[in-house]
Amino acid sequence: MEATPHQRVRNNLEELGLDRMAATVGEHMSLVASGAKTFPESMLEMTDAQLAAVRERDLWRRVEKANFPYVKTLADFDFSFQPSIPRGVVEDLAGLGWLDRRENVVLVGSPGVGKTHIAVALGVEAVRARKLTYFADCQRLVSDLKRASEKGALERRMRFYAHLSLLILDEVGYLEVDKEGADLVFQLVSRRYERRSTIVTTNVGIGAWAKVFGDPVTASAIADRLCHHCTVIRITGRSYRTKDLPPERGEGALEGRQ
Ligand code: ADP
Ligand code: MG
């Protein structure tokens, strides 16, 4: 039996990849036939729904490329749990003016206080604004660059990191970086300096980076460039991860790298 025009419209929409329209077109045809909706009203509703779905999928594709360890936003963040965080400053950062000015953000605090969450949330805003964003754990970035160097592909890999509109360098300070690693981080930070924005999360104050990067000269060269145009947020408070444990176990119960 030959397909009816109704069925053919649905098939065409499916073949065109317009799944949301295909799903509701039958219902809309009935609504239009009965006079409950005009044709333009139905078309507008269907195309709006399809457009929203396309935009949402596109956003998720870009979010996946950004390599976040988890996807959370500022709406998921309980500011009342962590009163040391200047809420107004963080909300202002979500407006991304600093990104357009090629400035940086450094989040300092002990484990579990929300550094990575805020970095990711700002990263998600950047992705929403179509800024090329990438999240990298500091150790992973260092080993990635070392591996590229061994293969003679350092320049190519360096260019990948250097060209990102936003690089999130997570967990600086959890593990020490050797001389070669520190030089690679310095090269990258220099190339991004005043050209692209970086968010750094660290569990040690910037003054203690000399120990992280082996020698004080490289450490201060890295810190100088990152902190020149920079918003520093220091978070002092309890770990959100251990918030439900009794205080005597909660404090310091999960020290170290998390
Ligand atoms: P760190 O400071 O070690 O990077 P995270 O930001 O990863 O810690 O936070 C640890 C976990 O607790 C994450 O799942 C994060 O989403 C959650 N978290 C931390 N602080 C808050 C908060 N104030 N409100 C809601 N969730 C939080
Ligand atoms: Mg973290």
mmCIF file of C-alpha atoms and ligand atoms in Angstrom:
data_model
loop_
_atom_site.group_PDB
_atom_site.id
_atom_site.type_symbol
_atom_site.label_atom_id
_atom_site.label_comp_id
_atom_site.label_asym_id
_atom_site.label_seq_id
_atom_site.Cartn_x
_atom_site.Cartn_y
_atom_site.Cartn_z
ATOM 1 C CA MET A 1 0.000 0.000 0.000
ATOM 2 C CA GLU A 2 1.259 3.456 -0.867
ATOM 3 C CA ALA A 3 2.208 5.746 1.993
ATOM 4 C CA THR A 4 -0.209 8.567 2.730
ATOM 5 C CA PRO A 5 1.008 12.165 2.407
ATOM 6 C CA HIS A 6 1.012 12.295 6.247
ATOM 7 C CA GLN A 7 3.369 9.322 6.447
ATOM 8 C CA ARG A 8 5.566 10.666 3.672
ATOM 9 C CA VAL A 9 5.944 14.009 5.437
ATOM 10 C CA ARG A 10 7.042 12.167 8.571
ATOM 11 C CA ASN A 11 9.473 10.005 6.617
ATOM 12 C CA ASN A 12 10.939 13.040 4.888
ATOM 13 C CA LEU A 13 11.452 14.815 8.205
ATOM 14 C CA GLU A 14 13.150 11.715 9.618
ATOM 15 C CA GLU A 15 15.437 11.422 6.605
ATOM 16 C CA LEU A 16 16.319 15.085 6.966
ATOM 17 C CA GLY A 17 17.303 14.373 10.585
ATOM 18 C CA LEU A 18 14.512 16.589 11.931
ATOM 19 C CA ASP A 19 13.531 14.095 14.620
ATOM 20 C CA ARG A 20 11.630 16.454 16.914
ATOM 21 C CA MET A 21 9.467 17.688 14.018
ATOM 22 C CA ALA A 22 8.904 14.123 12.809
ATOM 23 C CA ALA A 23 7.726 13.127 16.282
ATOM 24 C CA THR A 24 5.016 15.784 16.508
ATOM 25 C CA VAL A 25 4.060 16.515 12.919
ATOM 26 C CA GLY A 26 1.092 14.088 12.977
ATOM 27 C CA GLU A 27 -0.357 15.754 16.040
ATOM 28 C CA HIS A 28 0.169 19.205 14.500
ATOM 29 C CA MET A 29 -1.542 18.171 11.284
ATOM 30 C CA SER A 30 -4.644 17.191 13.295
ATOM 31 C CA LEU A 31 -4.542 20.435 15.266
ATOM 32 C CA VAL A 32 -4.339 22.462 12.070
ATOM 33 C CA ALA A 33 -7.095 20.398 10.402
ATOM 34 C CA SER A 34 -9.418 20.953 13.359
ATOM 35 C CA GLY A 35 -8.653 24.669 13.425
ATOM 36 C CA ALA A 36 -7.136 24.490 16.934
ATOM 37 C CA LYS A 37 -3.882 25.945 15.553
ATOM 38 C CA THR A 38 -2.983 27.916 12.447
ATOM 39 C CA PHE A 39 -0.361 26.507 10.084
ATOM 40 C CA PRO A 40 2.232 29.190 10.976
ATOM 41 C CA GLU A 41 1.647 28.568 14.706
ATOM 42 C CA SER A 42 2.295 24.865 14.267
ATOM 43 C CA MET A 43 5.364 25.415 12.092
ATOM 44 C CA LEU A 44 6.773 27.877 14.592
ATOM 45 C CA GLU A 45 6.260 25.480 17.506
ATOM 46 C CA MET A 46 7.807 22.555 15.635
ATOM 47 C CA THR A 47 10.796 24.485 14.309
ATOM 48 C CA ASP A 48 11.414 26.070 17.733
ATOM 49 C CA ALA A 49 11.503 22.607 19.341
ATOM 50 C CA GLN A 50 13.807 21.261 16.627
ATOM 51 C CA LEU A 51 16.127 24.250 16.895
ATOM 52 C CA ALA A 52 16.318 23.894 20.678
ATOM 53 C CA ALA A 53 17.245 20.209 20.294
ATOM 54 C CA VAL A 54 19.931 20.984 17.703
ATOM 55 C CA ARG A 55 21.431 23.714 19.900
ATOM 56 C CA GLU A 56 21.412 21.461 22.946
ATOM 57 C CA ARG A 57 23.164 18.628 21.084
ATOM 58 C CA ASP A 58 25.691 21.024 19.635
ATOM 59 C CA LEU A 59 26.446 22.350 23.121
ATOM 60 C CA TRP A 60 26.958 18.808 24.457
ATOM 61 C CA ARG A 61 29.299 17.962 21.607
ATOM 62 C CA ARG A 62 31.429 20.954 22.478
ATOM 63 C CA VAL A 63 31.209 20.206 26.205
ATOM 64 C CA GLU A 64 32.482 16.677 25.536
ATOM 65 C CA LYS A 65 35.447 18.039 23.596
ATOM 66 C CA ALA A 66 36.345 20.251 26.553
ATOM 67 C CA ASN A 67 37.347 17.152 28.555
ATOM 68 C CA PHE A 68 35.732 18.197 31.843
ATOM 69 C CA PRO A 69 36.002 15.563 34.621
ATOM 70 C CA TYR A 70 32.316 16.233 35.372
ATOM 71 C CA VAL A 71 29.797 18.748 34.125
ATOM 72 C CA LYS A 72 28.431 21.106 36.755
ATOM 73 C CA THR A 73 27.319 24.707 36.657
ATOM 74 C CA LEU A 74 27.166 27.586 39.104
ATOM 75 C CA ALA A 75 23.472 26.797 39.588
ATOM 76 C CA ASP A 76 24.641 23.492 41.158
ATOM 77 C CA PHE A 77 26.980 25.301 43.543
ATOM 78 C CA ASP A 78 25.893 25.900 47.132
ATOM 79 C CA PHE A 79 27.510 29.217 47.986
ATOM 80 C CA SER A 80 26.074 29.133 51.509
ATOM 81 C CA PHE A 81 28.230 26.069 52.276
ATOM 82 C CA GLN A 82 31.412 27.969 51.403
ATOM 83 C CA PRO A 83 31.033 31.576 52.656
ATOM 84 C CA SER A 84 34.705 32.417 51.969
ATOM 85 C CA ILE A 85 33.913 32.433 48.260
ATOM 86 C CA PRO A 86 32.970 35.926 47.034
ATOM 87 C CA ARG A 87 29.753 34.999 45.253
ATOM 88 C CA GLY A 88 29.475 38.312 43.399
ATOM 89 C CA VAL A 89 33.002 37.935 41.998
ATOM 90 C CA VAL A 90 32.331 34.378 40.797
ATOM 91 C CA GLU A 91 29.007 35.371 39.216
ATOM 92 C CA ASP A 92 30.727 38.271 37.543
ATOM 93 C CA LEU A 93 33.363 35.850 36.153
ATOM 94 C CA ALA A 94 30.499 33.832 34.625
ATOM 95 C CA GLY A 95 29.858 36.897 32.430
ATOM 96 C CA LEU A 96 33.248 36.133 30.753
ATOM 97 C CA GLY A 97 34.465 39.745 30.453
ATOM 98 C CA TRP A 98 37.855 38.527 31.772
ATOM 99 C CA LEU A 99 38.029 36.001 28.941
ATOM 100 C CA ASP A 100 37.561 38.721 26.345
ATOM 101 C CA ARG A 101 40.284 40.718 28.125
ATOM 102 C CA ARG A 102 42.553 37.625 28.097
ATOM 103 C CA GLU A 103 42.858 37.617 31.877
ATOM 104 C CA ASN A 104 43.290 34.626 34.162
ATOM 105 C CA VAL A 105 41.642 33.127 37.232
ATOM 106 C CA VAL A 106 43.460 31.306 40.025
ATOM 107 C CA LEU A 107 41.466 29.285 42.560
ATOM 108 C CA VAL A 108 43.413 28.433 45.705
ATOM 109 C CA GLY A 109 42.216 26.128 48.462
ATOM 110 C CA SER A 110 42.476 22.758 50.159
ATOM 111 C CA PRO A 111 40.872 19.605 48.680
ATOM 112 C CA GLY A 112 37.113 19.457 48.261
ATOM 113 C CA VAL A 113 36.324 23.151 48.697
ATOM 114 C CA GLY A 114 34.919 23.590 45.190
ATOM 115 C CA LYS A 115 37.892 24.736 43.069
ATOM 116 C CA THR A 116 37.366 22.284 40.222
ATOM 117 C CA HIS A 117 33.581 22.762 40.370
ATOM 118 C CA ILE A 118 33.908 26.522 39.880
ATOM 119 C CA ALA A 119 36.567 26.081 37.177
ATOM 120 C CA VAL A 120 34.299 23.637 35.312
ATOM 121 C CA ALA A 121 31.266 25.913 35.737
ATOM 122 C CA LEU A 122 33.192 28.836 34.227
ATOM 123 C CA GLY A 123 34.423 26.487 31.501
ATOM 124 C CA VAL A 124 30.856 25.464 30.675
ATOM 125 C CA GLU A 125 29.929 29.156 30.332
ATOM 126 C CA ALA A 126 32.879 29.614 27.986
ATOM 127 C CA VAL A 127 31.758 26.621 25.908
ATOM 128 C CA ARG A 128 28.240 28.074 25.798
ATOM 129 C CA ALA A 129 29.807 31.261 24.434
ATOM 130 C CA ARG A 130 31.531 29.125 21.772
ATOM 131 C CA LYS A 131 35.011 29.647 23.177
ATOM 132 C CA LEU A 132 37.404 26.786 22.519
ATOM 133 C CA THR A 133 37.910 25.356 25.996
ATOM 134 C CA TYR A 134 39.958 22.448 27.347
ATOM 135 C CA PHE A 135 40.339 21.025 30.823
ATOM 136 C CA ALA A 136 43.664 19.416 31.702
ATOM 137 C CA ASP A 137 45.007 18.033 34.921
ATOM 138 C CA CYS A 138 48.484 19.554 35.402
ATOM 139 C CA GLN A 139 50.249 16.166 35.638
ATOM 140 C CA ARG A 140 48.480 14.868 32.551
ATOM 141 C CA LEU A 141 49.327 17.989 30.599
ATOM 142 C CA VAL A 142 52.986 17.671 31.571
ATOM 143 C CA SER A 143 53.166 13.990 30.603
ATOM 144 C CA ASP A 144 51.292 14.716 27.380
ATOM 145 C CA LEU A 145 53.814 17.410 26.427
ATOM 146 C CA LYS A 146 56.773 15.189 27.410
ATOM 147 C CA ARG A 147 55.416 12.360 25.301
ATOM 148 C CA ALA A 148 54.957 14.729 22.364
ATOM 149 C CA SER A 149 58.515 15.967 22.863
ATOM 150 C CA GLU A 150 59.904 12.406 22.766
ATOM 151 C CA LYS A 151 58.052 11.790 19.512
ATOM 152 C CA GLY A 152 59.345 15.025 18.009
ATOM 153 C CA ALA A 153 55.807 16.437 17.967
ATOM 154 C CA LEU A 154 56.144 19.011 20.733
ATOM 155 C CA GLU A 155 55.427 22.041 18.577
ATOM 156 C CA ARG A 156 52.191 20.590 17.295
ATOM 157 C CA ARG A 157 50.965 19.658 20.763
ATOM 158 C CA MET A 158 52.116 22.966 22.225
ATOM 159 C CA ARG A 159 50.148 24.754 19.522
ATOM 160 C CA PHE A 160 46.997 22.839 20.490
ATOM 161 C CA TYR A 161 47.245 24.055 24.089
ATOM 162 C CA ALA A 162 48.471 27.528 23.137
ATOM 163 C CA HIS A 163 45.554 28.248 20.825
ATOM 164 C CA LEU A 164 42.718 27.373 23.206
ATOM 165 C CA SER A 165 40.626 30.384 24.210
ATOM 166 C CA LEU A 166 40.424 28.916 27.685
ATOM 167 C CA LEU A 167 42.747 26.368 29.262
ATOM 168 C CA ILE A 168 41.827 25.003 32.683
ATOM 169 C CA LEU A 169 44.953 23.783 34.414
ATOM 170 C CA ASP A 170 43.709 21.712 37.320
ATOM 171 C CA GLU A 171 45.494 20.494 40.433
ATOM 172 C CA VAL A 172 48.694 22.484 40.254
ATOM 173 C CA GLY A 173 50.661 21.580 43.352
ATOM 174 C CA TYR A 174 49.255 18.159 44.161
ATOM 175 C CA LEU A 175 52.330 16.537 42.664
ATOM 176 C CA GLU A 176 55.722 18.021 42.014
ATOM 177 C CA VAL A 177 56.807 18.643 38.439
ATOM 178 C CA ASP A 178 60.383 17.898 37.371
ATOM 179 C CA LYS A 179 62.711 20.343 35.584
ATOM 180 C CA GLU A 180 61.723 19.270 32.078
ATOM 181 C CA GLY A 181 58.028 19.459 33.003
ATOM 182 C CA ALA A 182 58.412 22.884 34.590
ATOM 183 C CA ASP A 183 60.154 24.195 31.451
ATOM 184 C CA LEU A 184 57.302 22.872 29.302
ATOM 185 C CA VAL A 185 54.694 24.522 31.540
ATOM 186 C CA PHE A 186 56.692 27.751 31.379
ATOM 187 C CA GLN A 187 56.818 27.617 27.571
ATOM 188 C CA LEU A 188 53.075 27.106 27.399
ATOM 189 C CA VAL A 189 52.231 29.819 29.912
ATOM 190 C CA SER A 190 54.529 32.237 28.063
ATOM 191 C CA ARG A 191 52.847 31.532 24.756
ATOM 192 C CA ARG A 192 49.408 32.113 26.266
ATOM 193 C CA TYR A 193 50.443 35.203 28.230
ATOM 194 C CA GLU A 194 48.221 38.198 27.394
ATOM 195 C CA ARG A 195 46.779 36.290 24.436
ATOM 196 C CA ARG A 196 44.549 33.615 25.943
ATOM 197 C CA SER A 197 42.947 32.977 29.315
ATOM 198 C CA THR A 198 43.836 30.266 31.804
ATOM 199 C CA ILE A 199 42.099 29.071 34.964
ATOM 200 C CA VAL A 200 44.418 27.429 37.481
ATOM 201 C CA THR A 201 43.281 25.452 40.500
ATOM 202 C CA THR A 202 45.858 24.830 43.190
ATOM 203 C CA ASN A 203 45.981 23.516 46.732
ATOM 204 C CA VAL A 204 49.112 25.504 47.584
ATOM 205 C CA GLY A 205 49.515 29.270 47.643
ATOM 206 C CA ILE A 206 51.328 30.737 44.643
ATOM 207 C CA GLY A 207 54.214 31.605 46.967
ATOM 208 C CA ALA A 208 54.809 27.868 47.448
ATOM 209 C CA TRP A 209 55.007 27.056 43.730
ATOM 210 C CA ALA A 210 58.818 27.049 43.875
ATOM 211 C CA LYS A 211 58.581 23.623 45.488
ATOM 212 C CA VAL A 212 56.028 22.411 42.929
ATOM 213 C CA PHE A 213 58.077 23.454 39.910
ATOM 214 C CA GLY A 214 61.446 22.465 41.298
ATOM 215 C CA ASP A 215 63.319 25.730 41.007
ATOM 216 C CA PRO A 216 62.249 29.162 42.215
ATOM 217 C CA VAL A 217 63.228 30.974 38.986
ATOM 218 C CA THR A 218 60.970 28.895 36.718
ATOM 219 C CA ALA A 219 58.208 28.885 39.342
ATOM 220 C CA SER A 220 58.171 32.646 39.680
ATOM 221 C CA ALA A 221 58.372 33.077 35.894
ATOM 222 C CA ILE A 222 55.264 30.896 35.571
ATOM 223 C CA ALA A 223 53.470 32.617 38.475
ATOM 224 C CA ASP A 224 54.358 36.115 37.161
ATOM 225 C CA ARG A 225 52.733 35.495 33.807
ATOM 226 C CA LEU A 226 49.664 33.784 35.230
ATOM 227 C CA CYS A 227 49.084 36.369 37.923
ATOM 228 C CA HIS A 228 49.744 39.550 35.957
ATOM 229 C CA HIS A 229 46.110 40.042 34.865
ATOM 230 C CA CYS A 230 44.330 37.753 37.209
ATOM 231 C CA THR A 231 41.478 37.260 39.662
ATOM 232 C CA VAL A 232 42.630 35.194 42.638
ATOM 233 C CA ILE A 233 39.973 33.456 44.698
ATOM 234 C CA ARG A 234 41.131 31.955 47.984
ATOM 235 C CA ILE A 235 38.777 29.423 49.442
ATOM 236 C CA THR A 236 39.063 28.548 53.099
ATOM 237 C CA GLY A 237 36.534 26.143 54.487
ATOM 238 C CA ARG A 238 35.476 22.556 54.896
ATOM 239 C CA SER A 239 35.583 19.953 52.180
ATOM 240 C CA TYR A 240 32.199 19.451 50.558
ATOM 241 C CA ARG A 241 33.100 15.802 50.072
ATOM 242 C CA THR A 242 33.277 15.169 53.808
ATOM 243 C CA LYS A 243 30.483 17.527 54.820
ATOM 244 C CA ASP A 244 28.246 14.736 56.064
ATOM 245 C CA LEU A 245 30.903 13.134 58.249
ATOM 246 C CA PRO A 246 31.025 14.067 61.929
ATOM 247 C CA PRO A 247 33.431 17.045 62.413
ATOM 248 C CA GLU A 248 36.237 15.062 64.123
ATOM 249 C CA ARG A 249 36.427 12.709 61.135
ATOM 250 C CA GLY A 250 35.380 15.262 58.552
ATOM 251 C CA GLU A 251 38.269 17.644 59.073
ATOM 252 C CA GLY A 252 41.308 16.370 57.264
ATOM 253 C CA ALA A 253 39.844 12.886 56.835
ATOM 254 C CA LEU A 254 40.523 12.938 53.131
ATOM 255 C CA GLU A 255 43.785 14.790 53.003
ATOM 256 C CA GLY A 256 45.972 14.634 49.931
ATOM 257 C CA ARG A 257 45.145 14.205 46.317
ATOM 258 C CA GLN A 258 41.488 13.682 45.462
HETATM 259 P P1 ADP B 1 38.358 20.626 44.735
HETATM 260 O O1 ADP B 1 38.384 21.937 45.485
HETATM 261 O O2 ADP B 1 39.207 19.601 45.405
HETATM 262 O O3 ADP B 1 38.664 20.789 43.289
HETATM 263 P P2 ADP B 1 35.696 19.967 43.797
HETATM 264 O O4 ADP B 1 35.393 21.304 43.232
HETATM 265 O O5 ADP B 1 35.931 18.889 42.789
HETATM 266 O O6 ADP B 1 36.886 20.043 44.851
HETATM 267 O O7 ADP B 1 34.512 19.530 44.769
HETATM 268 C C1 ADP B 1 34.374 18.177 45.205
HETATM 269 C C2 ADP B 1 32.952 17.716 44.978
HETATM 270 O O8 ADP B 1 32.058 18.453 45.804
HETATM 271 C C3 ADP B 1 32.465 17.960 43.557
HETATM 272 O O9 ADP B 1 31.563 16.924 43.233
HETATM 273 C C4 ADP B 1 31.741 19.288 43.640
HETATM 274 O O10 ADP B 1 30.723 19.400 42.668
HETATM 275 C C5 ADP B 1 31.164 19.248 45.036
HETATM 276 N N1 ADP B 1 31.119 20.569 45.656
HETATM 277 C C6 ADP B 1 32.139 21.236 46.236
HETATM 278 N N2 ADP B 1 31.743 22.378 46.784
HETATM 279 C C7 ADP B 1 30.410 22.471 46.546
HETATM 280 C C8 ADP B 1 29.399 23.429 46.884
HETATM 281 N N3 ADP B 1 29.691 24.525 47.618
HETATM 282 N N4 ADP B 1 28.135 23.197 46.438
HETATM 283 C C9 ADP B 1 27.844 22.072 45.741
HETATM 284 N N5 ADP B 1 28.751 21.112 45.411
HETATM 285 C C10 ADP B 1 30.013 21.309 45.814
HETATM 286 MG MG MG B 2 39.866 19.536 42.161
#
